[in-house]
Every structure is written in structure tokens, then in C-alpha cells.
Coordinates of C-alpha atoms in Angstrom, one line a residue:
M565 CA 25.6 -9.4 19.7
G566 CA 23.6 -6.2 20.6
D567 CA 21.0 -5.7 23.3
W568 CA 17.3 -5.1 23.1
S569 CA 17.2 -1.5 24.2
F570 CA 14.1 0.6 24.8
L571 CA 14.7 2.3 21.5
V572 CA 14.9 -1.0 19.5
V573 CA 11.6 -2.1 21.1
A574 CA 10.0 1.2 20.3
V575 CA 11.2 1.0 16.7
V576 CA 9.8 -2.6 16.3
L577 CA 6.4 -1.4 17.7
T578 CA 6.4 1.6 15.4
A579 CA 7.2 -0.6 12.4
L580 CA 4.2 -2.8 13.3
A581 CA 2.0 0.4 13.6
F582 CA 3.1 1.3 10.1
D583 CA 2.3 -2.2 8.9
F584 CA -1.2 -1.7 10.4
T585 CA -1.7 1.6 8.5
N586 CA -0.4 -0.1 5.3
G587 CA -3.1 -2.7 5.7
F588 CA -6.1 -0.4 6.0
H589 CA -4.6 2.1 3.5
D590 CA -4.2 -0.7 0.9
T591 CA -7.3 -2.8 1.4
A592 CA -8.8 -1.0 -1.6
N593 CA -6.1 -2.6 -3.8
A594 CA -7.6 -6.0 -3.5
M595 CA -11.3 -5.4 -2.7
A596 CA -12.4 -2.0 -4.1
T597 CA -13.7 -3.4 -7.4
S598 CA -15.3 -6.5 -5.9
I599 CA -17.2 -4.3 -3.4
A600 CA -18.1 -1.8 -6.1
T601 CA -19.6 -4.5 -8.4
G602 CA -21.4 -6.3 -5.6
A603 CA -19.3 -9.5 -6.0
L604 CA -18.6 -9.4 -2.2
P605 CA -20.3 -7.7 0.7
P606 CA -17.9 -5.1 2.2
R607 CA -17.3 -6.8 5.6
I608 CA -16.8 -10.2 4.1
A609 CA -14.4 -8.7 1.5
V610 CA -12.1 -7.2 4.1
A611 CA -12.2 -10.4 6.2
I612 CA -11.1 -12.5 3.3
S613 CA -8.4 -9.9 2.3
G614 CA -7.0 -9.8 5.9
A615 CA -6.7 -13.6 6.1
L616 CA -5.0 -13.9 2.7
N617 CA -2.6 -11.0 3.5
L618 CA -1.5 -13.1 6.5
V619 CA -0.9 -16.2 4.4
G620 CA 0.9 -14.1 1.7
A621 CA 3.4 -12.8 4.3
F622 CA 4.9 -16.3 4.5
L623 CA 5.4 -16.9 0.8
S624 CA 8.6 -14.9 0.2
T625 CA 11.3 -12.7 1.8
E626 CA 13.0 -11.3 -1.3
V627 CA 11.5 -7.8 -1.0
A628 CA 12.4 -7.8 2.7
K629 CA 16.1 -8.4 1.8
T630 CA 16.0 -5.6 -0.7
I631 CA 14.9 -3.2 2.1
S632 CA 17.1 -4.5 5.0
G633 CA 20.3 -4.7 2.9
G634 CA 19.6 -2.8 -0.3
I635 CA 18.3 0.8 -0.4
V636 CA 20.4 2.0 2.6
D637 CA 23.8 1.1 4.1
D638 CA 22.9 -1.0 7.1
S639 CA 26.3 -0.4 8.6
L640 CA 25.5 3.3 8.9
V641 CA 21.9 3.1 10.0
T642 CA 20.8 3.5 13.6
P643 CA 17.5 2.6 15.2
A644 CA 16.8 6.3 15.7
M645 CA 16.9 6.9 12.0
I646 CA 14.6 4.0 11.3
F647 CA 12.2 5.3 13.9
A648 CA 12.2 8.7 12.2
G649 CA 11.6 7.1 8.8
L650 CA 8.7 5.1 10.1
V651 CA 7.1 8.3 11.6
G652 CA 7.4 10.0 8.2
A653 CA 5.7 7.0 6.5
I654 CA 2.9 6.8 9.0
V655 CA 2.1 10.5 8.9
W656 CA 1.9 10.5 5.1
N657 CA -0.3 7.4 5.1
L658 CA -2.7 9.0 7.4
V659 CA -2.8 12.3 5.5
T660 CA -3.6 10.6 2.2
W661 CA -6.1 8.3 3.8
V662 CA -8.2 11.1 5.3
F663 CA -8.4 12.7 1.8
G664 CA -9.2 9.3 0.2
L665 CA -6.1 9.4 -1.9
P666 CA -4.8 5.9 -3.0
S667 CA -1.1 6.8 -2.6
S668 CA 1.7 4.3 -2.1
S669 CA 2.3 3.1 1.4
S670 CA 5.5 1.5 0.0
H671 CA 6.9 4.7 -1.3
A672 CA 5.9 6.5 1.9
L673 CA 8.1 4.0 3.8
F674 CA 11.0 4.3 1.3
G675 CA 10.8 8.1 1.3
G676 CA 10.7 8.3 5.1
L677 CA 13.6 5.9 5.5
I678 CA 15.7 7.6 2.8
G679 CA 15.1 11.1 4.3
A680 CA 16.0 9.9 7.8
V681 CA 19.1 8.1 6.8
W682 CA 20.2 11.0 4.5
V683 CA 19.9 13.4 7.5
G684 CA 21.4 11.0 10.0
A685 CA 24.3 9.4 8.0
G686 CA 24.7 11.7 5.0
V687 CA 24.2 11.0 1.3
K688 CA 26.6 8.0 1.5
G689 CA 24.0 6.2 3.6
V690 CA 21.6 5.8 0.7
H691 CA 22.2 3.4 -2.2
F692 CA 20.7 5.5 -4.9
S693 CA 21.5 3.0 -7.7
V694 CA 19.4 0.4 -5.9
V695 CA 16.6 3.0 -5.2
T696 CA 16.6 3.7 -9.0
E697 CA 16.7 0.0 -10.1
K698 CA 14.4 -1.5 -7.5
I699 CA 12.0 1.3 -6.7
L700 CA 11.8 4.2 -9.2
I701 CA 11.9 2.2 -12.4
P702 CA 9.2 -0.3 -11.2
A703 CA 7.2 2.7 -10.0
L704 CA 7.1 4.0 -13.5
A705 CA 6.7 0.7 -15.4
S706 CA 4.4 -1.3 -13.2
P707 CA 1.1 0.7 -13.4
L708 CA 1.6 1.1 -17.2
I709 CA 2.2 -2.7 -17.6
A710 CA -0.8 -3.5 -15.4
G711 CA -2.9 -1.0 -17.3
V712 CA -2.0 -2.5 -20.7
V713 CA -2.7 -6.0 -19.5
A714 CA -6.1 -4.9 -18.0
V715 CA -7.1 -3.2 -21.3
A716 CA -6.4 -6.4 -23.2
G717 CA -8.1 -8.6 -20.6
T718 CA -11.2 -6.4 -20.4
Y719 CA -11.6 -6.3 -24.2
L720 CA -11.2 -10.1 -24.4
A721 CA -13.7 -10.6 -21.6
Y722 CA -16.4 -8.7 -23.4
V723 CA -15.6 -10.2 -26.8
I724 CA -15.8 -13.8 -25.4
T725 CA -19.0 -13.2 -23.5
R726 CA -20.8 -10.9 -26.0
R727 CA -23.3 -13.6 -27.0
G728 CA -24.1 -14.7 -23.4
R729 CA -27.0 -13.7 -21.3
Q730 CA -26.2 -10.6 -19.3
E731 CA -27.3 -12.1 -16.0
E732 CA -25.3 -15.3 -16.4
V733 CA -22.2 -13.3 -17.5
T734 CA -22.4 -11.0 -14.5
R735 CA -22.9 -13.9 -12.1
G736 CA -20.0 -15.8 -13.6
F737 CA -17.6 -12.8 -13.4
R738 CA -18.7 -12.0 -9.9
A739 CA -17.7 -15.5 -8.9
G740 CA -14.4 -15.0 -10.7
Q741 CA -13.9 -11.8 -8.9
I742 CA -13.9 -13.6 -5.6
A743 CA -11.0 -15.7 -6.7
S744 CA -9.1 -12.8 -8.4
A745 CA -9.6 -10.4 -5.5
S746 CA -8.3 -13.1 -3.2
L747 CA -5.2 -13.5 -5.3
V748 CA -4.6 -9.8 -5.1
S749 CA -4.8 -10.0 -1.3
L750 CA -2.4 -12.9 -1.3
A751 CA 0.0 -10.9 -3.5
H752 CA -0.3 -7.8 -1.4
G753 CA 0.6 -9.8 1.7
T754 CA 3.5 -11.3 -0.2
N755 CA 4.8 -7.9 -1.3
D756 CA 3.8 -5.4 1.3
A757 CA 4.2 -7.3 4.6
Q758 CA 7.8 -7.9 3.6
K759 CA 8.5 -4.2 3.7
T760 CA 7.9 -4.1 7.5
M761 CA 9.9 -7.3 7.8
G762 CA 12.7 -5.6 6.1
V763 CA 12.5 -2.5 8.3
I764 CA 12.5 -4.6 11.5
T765 CA 15.3 -6.7 10.3
L766 CA 17.3 -3.6 9.4
T767 CA 16.7 -2.3 13.0
L768 CA 17.9 -5.5 14.5
I769 CA 21.0 -5.5 12.3
S770 CA 21.8 -1.8 13.1
A771 CA 21.4 -2.6 16.8
G772 CA 23.7 -5.7 16.6
V773 CA 21.0 -8.2 17.4
L774 CA 21.4 -9.8 14.0
S775 CA 24.5 -10.0 11.8
H776 CA 24.9 -8.0 8.6
G777 CA 23.1 -9.6 5.6
S778 CA 20.6 -11.5 7.8
G779 CA 17.1 -12.2 6.6
P780 CA 14.0 -11.7 8.7
P781 CA 13.6 -14.2 11.6
W782 CA 10.4 -16.3 11.7
W783 CA 8.8 -14.2 14.5
V784 CA 9.3 -11.0 12.4
V785 CA 7.5 -12.6 9.5
T786 CA 4.7 -13.7 11.8
M787 CA 4.2 -10.3 13.5
A788 CA 4.4 -8.4 10.2
G789 CA 1.8 -10.7 8.7
L790 CA -0.6 -10.3 11.6
A791 CA -0.3 -6.5 11.7
I792 CA -1.0 -6.0 8.0
A793 CA -3.9 -8.6 8.2
L794 CA -5.5 -6.7 11.1
G795 CA -5.1 -3.4 9.4
T796 CA -6.7 -4.9 6.2
Y797 CA -9.7 -6.1 8.2
V798 CA -10.3 -2.7 9.7
G799 CA -10.8 -1.5 6.1
G800 CA -9.7 1.8 4.6
W801 CA -13.2 2.7 3.4
R802 CA -12.3 6.1 2.1
I803 CA -9.8 4.8 -0.3
I804 CA -12.0 1.8 -1.2
R805 CA -14.6 4.3 -2.3
T806 CA -12.2 6.3 -4.4
M807 CA -10.8 3.2 -6.2
G808 CA -14.1 1.4 -6.6
R809 CA -16.3 4.4 -7.6
G810 CA -14.0 7.4 -8.2
L811 CA -11.7 6.2 -11.0
A812 CA -14.0 4.5 -13.5
D813 CA -17.4 2.9 -14.0
I814 CA -16.5 -0.8 -13.2
Q815 CA -18.6 -3.8 -14.1
S816 CA -17.8 -7.4 -13.1
P817 CA -15.8 -8.4 -16.2
Q818 CA -13.7 -5.2 -15.8
G819 CA -13.2 -6.0 -12.1
F820 CA -12.1 -9.5 -12.8
A821 CA -9.6 -8.3 -15.5
A822 CA -8.2 -5.6 -13.3
E823 CA -7.6 -7.9 -10.3
T824 CA -6.1 -10.6 -12.4
S825 CA -3.7 -8.2 -14.2
A826 CA -2.6 -6.7 -10.9
T827 CA -2.0 -10.1 -9.3
T828 CA 0.2 -11.1 -12.2
V829 CA 2.4 -8.0 -12.0
I830 CA 2.7 -8.0 -8.2
L831 CA 3.6 -11.6 -7.8
A832 CA 6.2 -11.5 -10.7
S833 CA 7.8 -8.4 -9.1
S834 CA 7.8 -9.9 -5.6
H835 CA 9.6 -13.0 -7.0
L836 CA 12.3 -10.7 -8.6
G837 CA 12.7 -8.6 -5.4
F838 CA 11.2 -5.4 -6.8
A839 CA 9.5 -3.5 -3.9
L840 CA 6.8 -2.0 -6.1
S841 CA 3.7 -0.1 -5.0
T842 CA 0.6 -2.4 -5.0
T843 CA -1.5 0.8 -5.0
Q844 CA 0.0 2.0 -8.2
V845 CA -0.3 -1.4 -9.9
C846 CA -4.0 -1.8 -8.9
S847 CA -4.8 1.8 -9.9
G848 CA -3.2 1.3 -13.3
A849 CA -5.2 -1.9 -13.7
I850 CA -8.5 -0.3 -12.8
L851 CA -7.8 2.6 -15.3
G852 CA -6.9 0.0 -17.9
A853 CA -10.1 -1.9 -17.2
G854 CA -12.0 1.4 -17.6
V855 CA -10.4 2.1 -21.0
G856 CA -11.0 -1.5 -22.1
R857 CA -14.8 -1.2 -22.0
R858 CA -16.3 0.8 -24.8
L859 CA -18.2 3.9 -23.5
A860 CA -17.1 3.4 -19.9
E861 CA -16.6 6.6 -18.1
V862 CA -13.0 7.1 -16.9
R863 CA -12.5 10.1 -14.5
W864 CA -9.1 11.3 -15.7
S865 CA -9.2 14.3 -13.3
V866 CA -9.2 11.9 -10.3
A867 CA -6.5 9.8 -11.9
G868 CA -4.4 13.0 -12.4
R869 CA -4.7 13.9 -8.7
M870 CA -3.7 10.4 -7.8
V871 CA -0.6 10.7 -9.9
L872 CA 0.2 14.0 -8.1
A873 CA -0.1 12.1 -4.8
W874 CA 2.3 9.5 -6.1
V875 CA 4.8 12.1 -7.2
F876 CA 4.6 13.9 -3.8
T877 CA 4.9 10.7 -1.7
L878 CA 8.6 10.1 -1.8
P879 CA 9.7 13.7 -1.2
A880 CA 7.0 14.4 1.4
A881 CA 7.7 11.3 3.5
A882 CA 11.4 12.0 3.1
T883 CA 11.0 15.5 4.4
V884 CA 9.0 14.4 7.5
G885 CA 11.4 11.5 8.0
G886 CA 14.4 13.8 7.8
L887 CA 13.0 16.4 10.2
A888 CA 12.1 13.6 12.6
A889 CA 15.6 12.2 12.4
A890 CA 17.1 15.5 13.2
V891 CA 15.1 15.7 16.4
A892 CA 15.2 11.9 17.3
Q893 CA 19.0 11.8 17.2
Q894 CA 19.2 14.3 20.1
G895 CA 18.6 11.3 22.5
T896 CA 15.7 10.0 24.5
A897 CA 14.2 13.4 24.8
G898 CA 14.2 13.8 21.0
I899 CA 12.5 10.4 20.6
V900 CA 9.8 11.4 23.0
V901 CA 9.2 14.7 21.2
V902 CA 8.9 12.9 17.9
L903 CA 6.6 10.3 19.3
V904 CA 4.3 12.9 21.0
A905 CA 4.2 15.0 17.8
A906 CA 3.3 11.9 15.7
I907 CA 0.5 10.9 18.1
A908 CA -0.9 14.4 18.1
V909 CA -0.9 14.5 14.3
A910 CA -2.6 11.1 14.1
T911 CA -5.2 12.1 16.6
A912 CA -6.0 15.4 14.7
I913 CA -6.4 13.4 11.5
Y914 CA -8.8 11.0 13.1
V915 CA -10.9 13.8 14.5
V916 CA -11.1 15.4 11.1
S917 CA -12.1 12.0 9.5
R918 CA -15.1 11.7 11.8
R919 CA -16.7 14.9 10.3
N920 CA -17.5 12.9 7.2
P921 CA -17.2 9.2 8.1
V922 CA -17.0 6.5 5.4
H923 CA -17.8 3.0 6.4
A924 CA -19.0 -0.4 5.2
A925 CA -22.6 0.8 5.0
N926 CA -21.9 3.8 2.7
V927 CA -18.7 2.8 0.9
N928 CA -20.5 2.3 -2.4
D929 CA -22.1 5.7 -2.4
Q930 CA -20.8 7.9 -5.2
P931 CA -18.2 10.4 -3.8
T932 CA -19.8 13.9 -3.4
T933 CA -16.6 15.8 -3.4
A934 CA -13.4 15.7 -5.5
V935 CA -10.3 14.0 -4.2
I936 CA -8.1 16.7 -2.8
S937 CA -4.6 16.9 -4.2
P938 CA -1.5 16.7 -2.0
S939 CA -0.7 20.3 -2.8
A940 CA -3.8 21.4 -0.9
V941 CA -2.7 19.5 2.2

């Protein structure tokens, strides 16, 4: 069996750092509509979401197995490649967060890992058939499916309650939103925390600590769940504002329909081992809920910029991951250079974010500027 080298420890910690960014980047998936409609106060919403993300991390490991032994050849992968891929994912997550773009943390991870392995091990290191089946096809299908289900659910919600008193209907659906948003958080933990579990497991396999084909050990499951839960509690307020206020005018029946639709798609996909993007699913559901209510305003220009971000995510993260891999494979000095560069980029992005802070107190304010497209980054 292999040893716990400094590099392996560094990769595990970097993976947990990515998991943290995944948490605050994707908090909006579960709670944006509940916060926007007033079903839950912002701080309580993120606290509930964080706790349920932790619980969800223990429900399944099928997606983790897809990553640790599916999209890349674990016999060719080194810890340095995984480290580089994680850096690519973290950088893209931070760039899209500062612009309030609900891009996919999942695809950032996949892109970073694919780019790093491609540079480090060649094209034979990536299983493109698995990438197509388990990642690309679900990426295209899942937001459309969630959107169609949300359109139907929203229409039915308004038809069923059209004779009810508006105050009672709103109160009832707000209560329902607490349950539906909680289910989205549970589903997010089940799907997204597994991605970090898979990366850490892949690292341990590549270092010889675990045998080929191993699943994530219990301590990996626990640490991944805690990291994503903590990130979720921090709250990615910029993206919460975009999804709650920027995409469509959302009322409580729509929020309930969107969250329920997203939960159904995410949990079904997790059970089948599809590592889909919860961001894309939830965004599709919110758009579907907007379309499903007559006369609701849907901001298609914002949706278009979001789709551009989705298209850019895989290649952008892959490019950063590939460049990082080229440097990281030069040895300890290369690892240090990549680490310092990543910290510098993260610090610069944080400084930029403080010029126009978004937090729990102003998250429901209408955005005053358009979401910036990735091409402008």
C-alpha cells in the first residue's frame, strides 16, 4: 500500500476547499426561491440547507464511484494531476461567483480534472465515452426535463388553488416550500458531496493508499459532507440573488413547483450514478416555473448568459486545470507555484467582491446590473 505523502495530504485538503466553494456556490439551488418569496429568512434558510447537505452526503456513493473509477483512468492518474484539476475547478467557481453566475460546480470539477489528466497522461487517460454518457447527455437533458416538470407543476398549482383565498394559498405554499427546499438541499448533498468523495478516493487510489475500484471510506464521506455543509451555511448570496430575483418573477406556488421538480430529477439521477449539475437542474426548474405562470416575467437575457456560462465551464476549467498540471508535474516547486498562484487569484477575487457586497440583508434587492457573461471575464 502507498504512503500518505505531503502531496496526497495537500490534494485532500484542496479537494475539501473545492467542496466548500461548491457549497456556497450552490446554496442558491435549494434556497433562492424560498428566500425570494419570503418562505424562509435568509440565515435560517442557509442553516437548514447546510444541515441537510450534511445528511444527504451519507445517502449514496454511486456518483462518487462514477468519478473515482469512471471518467478518467485511475491507473494513469497521479495526485499532482488531481491537485491541478481541483485548482482549475476552484478558480472557475470563484470567477463565476463574483459575477453572480449560477454556473455548474460539478462541470467545473469535471473540466478541471479532464484537462489535468489529458495534459498529464494523454488522451488515453480520459474515458470520453463515460464523459458523454454520464456527464454531457445529462447536462443537456436534465434542465429541460426539470423545466418541463416545473411548467406542468406550476400550472396545476394555480389551477387547483384558483378558487382559494390568496392569503391562505400563499401561506400554504410557503409552508410547502420549506419542505421542498429542504428536499433540494438533501438531494444536493447526496449528489454534489459525492463528487469530492470521488476525487479524494481517486487520489488515494492513485497514491496506492486504496486498491483500484475502491469506494470512498467512511471518513471521506464524513469530511466531504462537513465541508459542503459549512460552505452552504456561508451562503453564496450573489448567486442566490440571481436565481431568486434575476431569472423570473417567482411566487410561492412557483417556488414550490420548481423545488419539487428539481428534487425529483436530482435524486433519480443520483440513484442512477449520473453526476449531473444541480445548478442546471434548479435553473431549468425556475425557468419552467416562470413559464408556467401566466403573465410572469421571464428574463431570457439572463437565462442566455447563464447558458453561455454553462457552455464555457468545462473548457475553461479544463484549460486552467491543464495549465496547472503542466506546472505541478515539475515537482514540489511546481506544486508551490500553482498553490501560490491559486491563492493570489482567490484573494484578488475576494477583494473585487467587497466593492459591491451582497449579503443576507440585501439579497432580495433587485439586481441593479446585468449578469456579466463569461466572455467578458
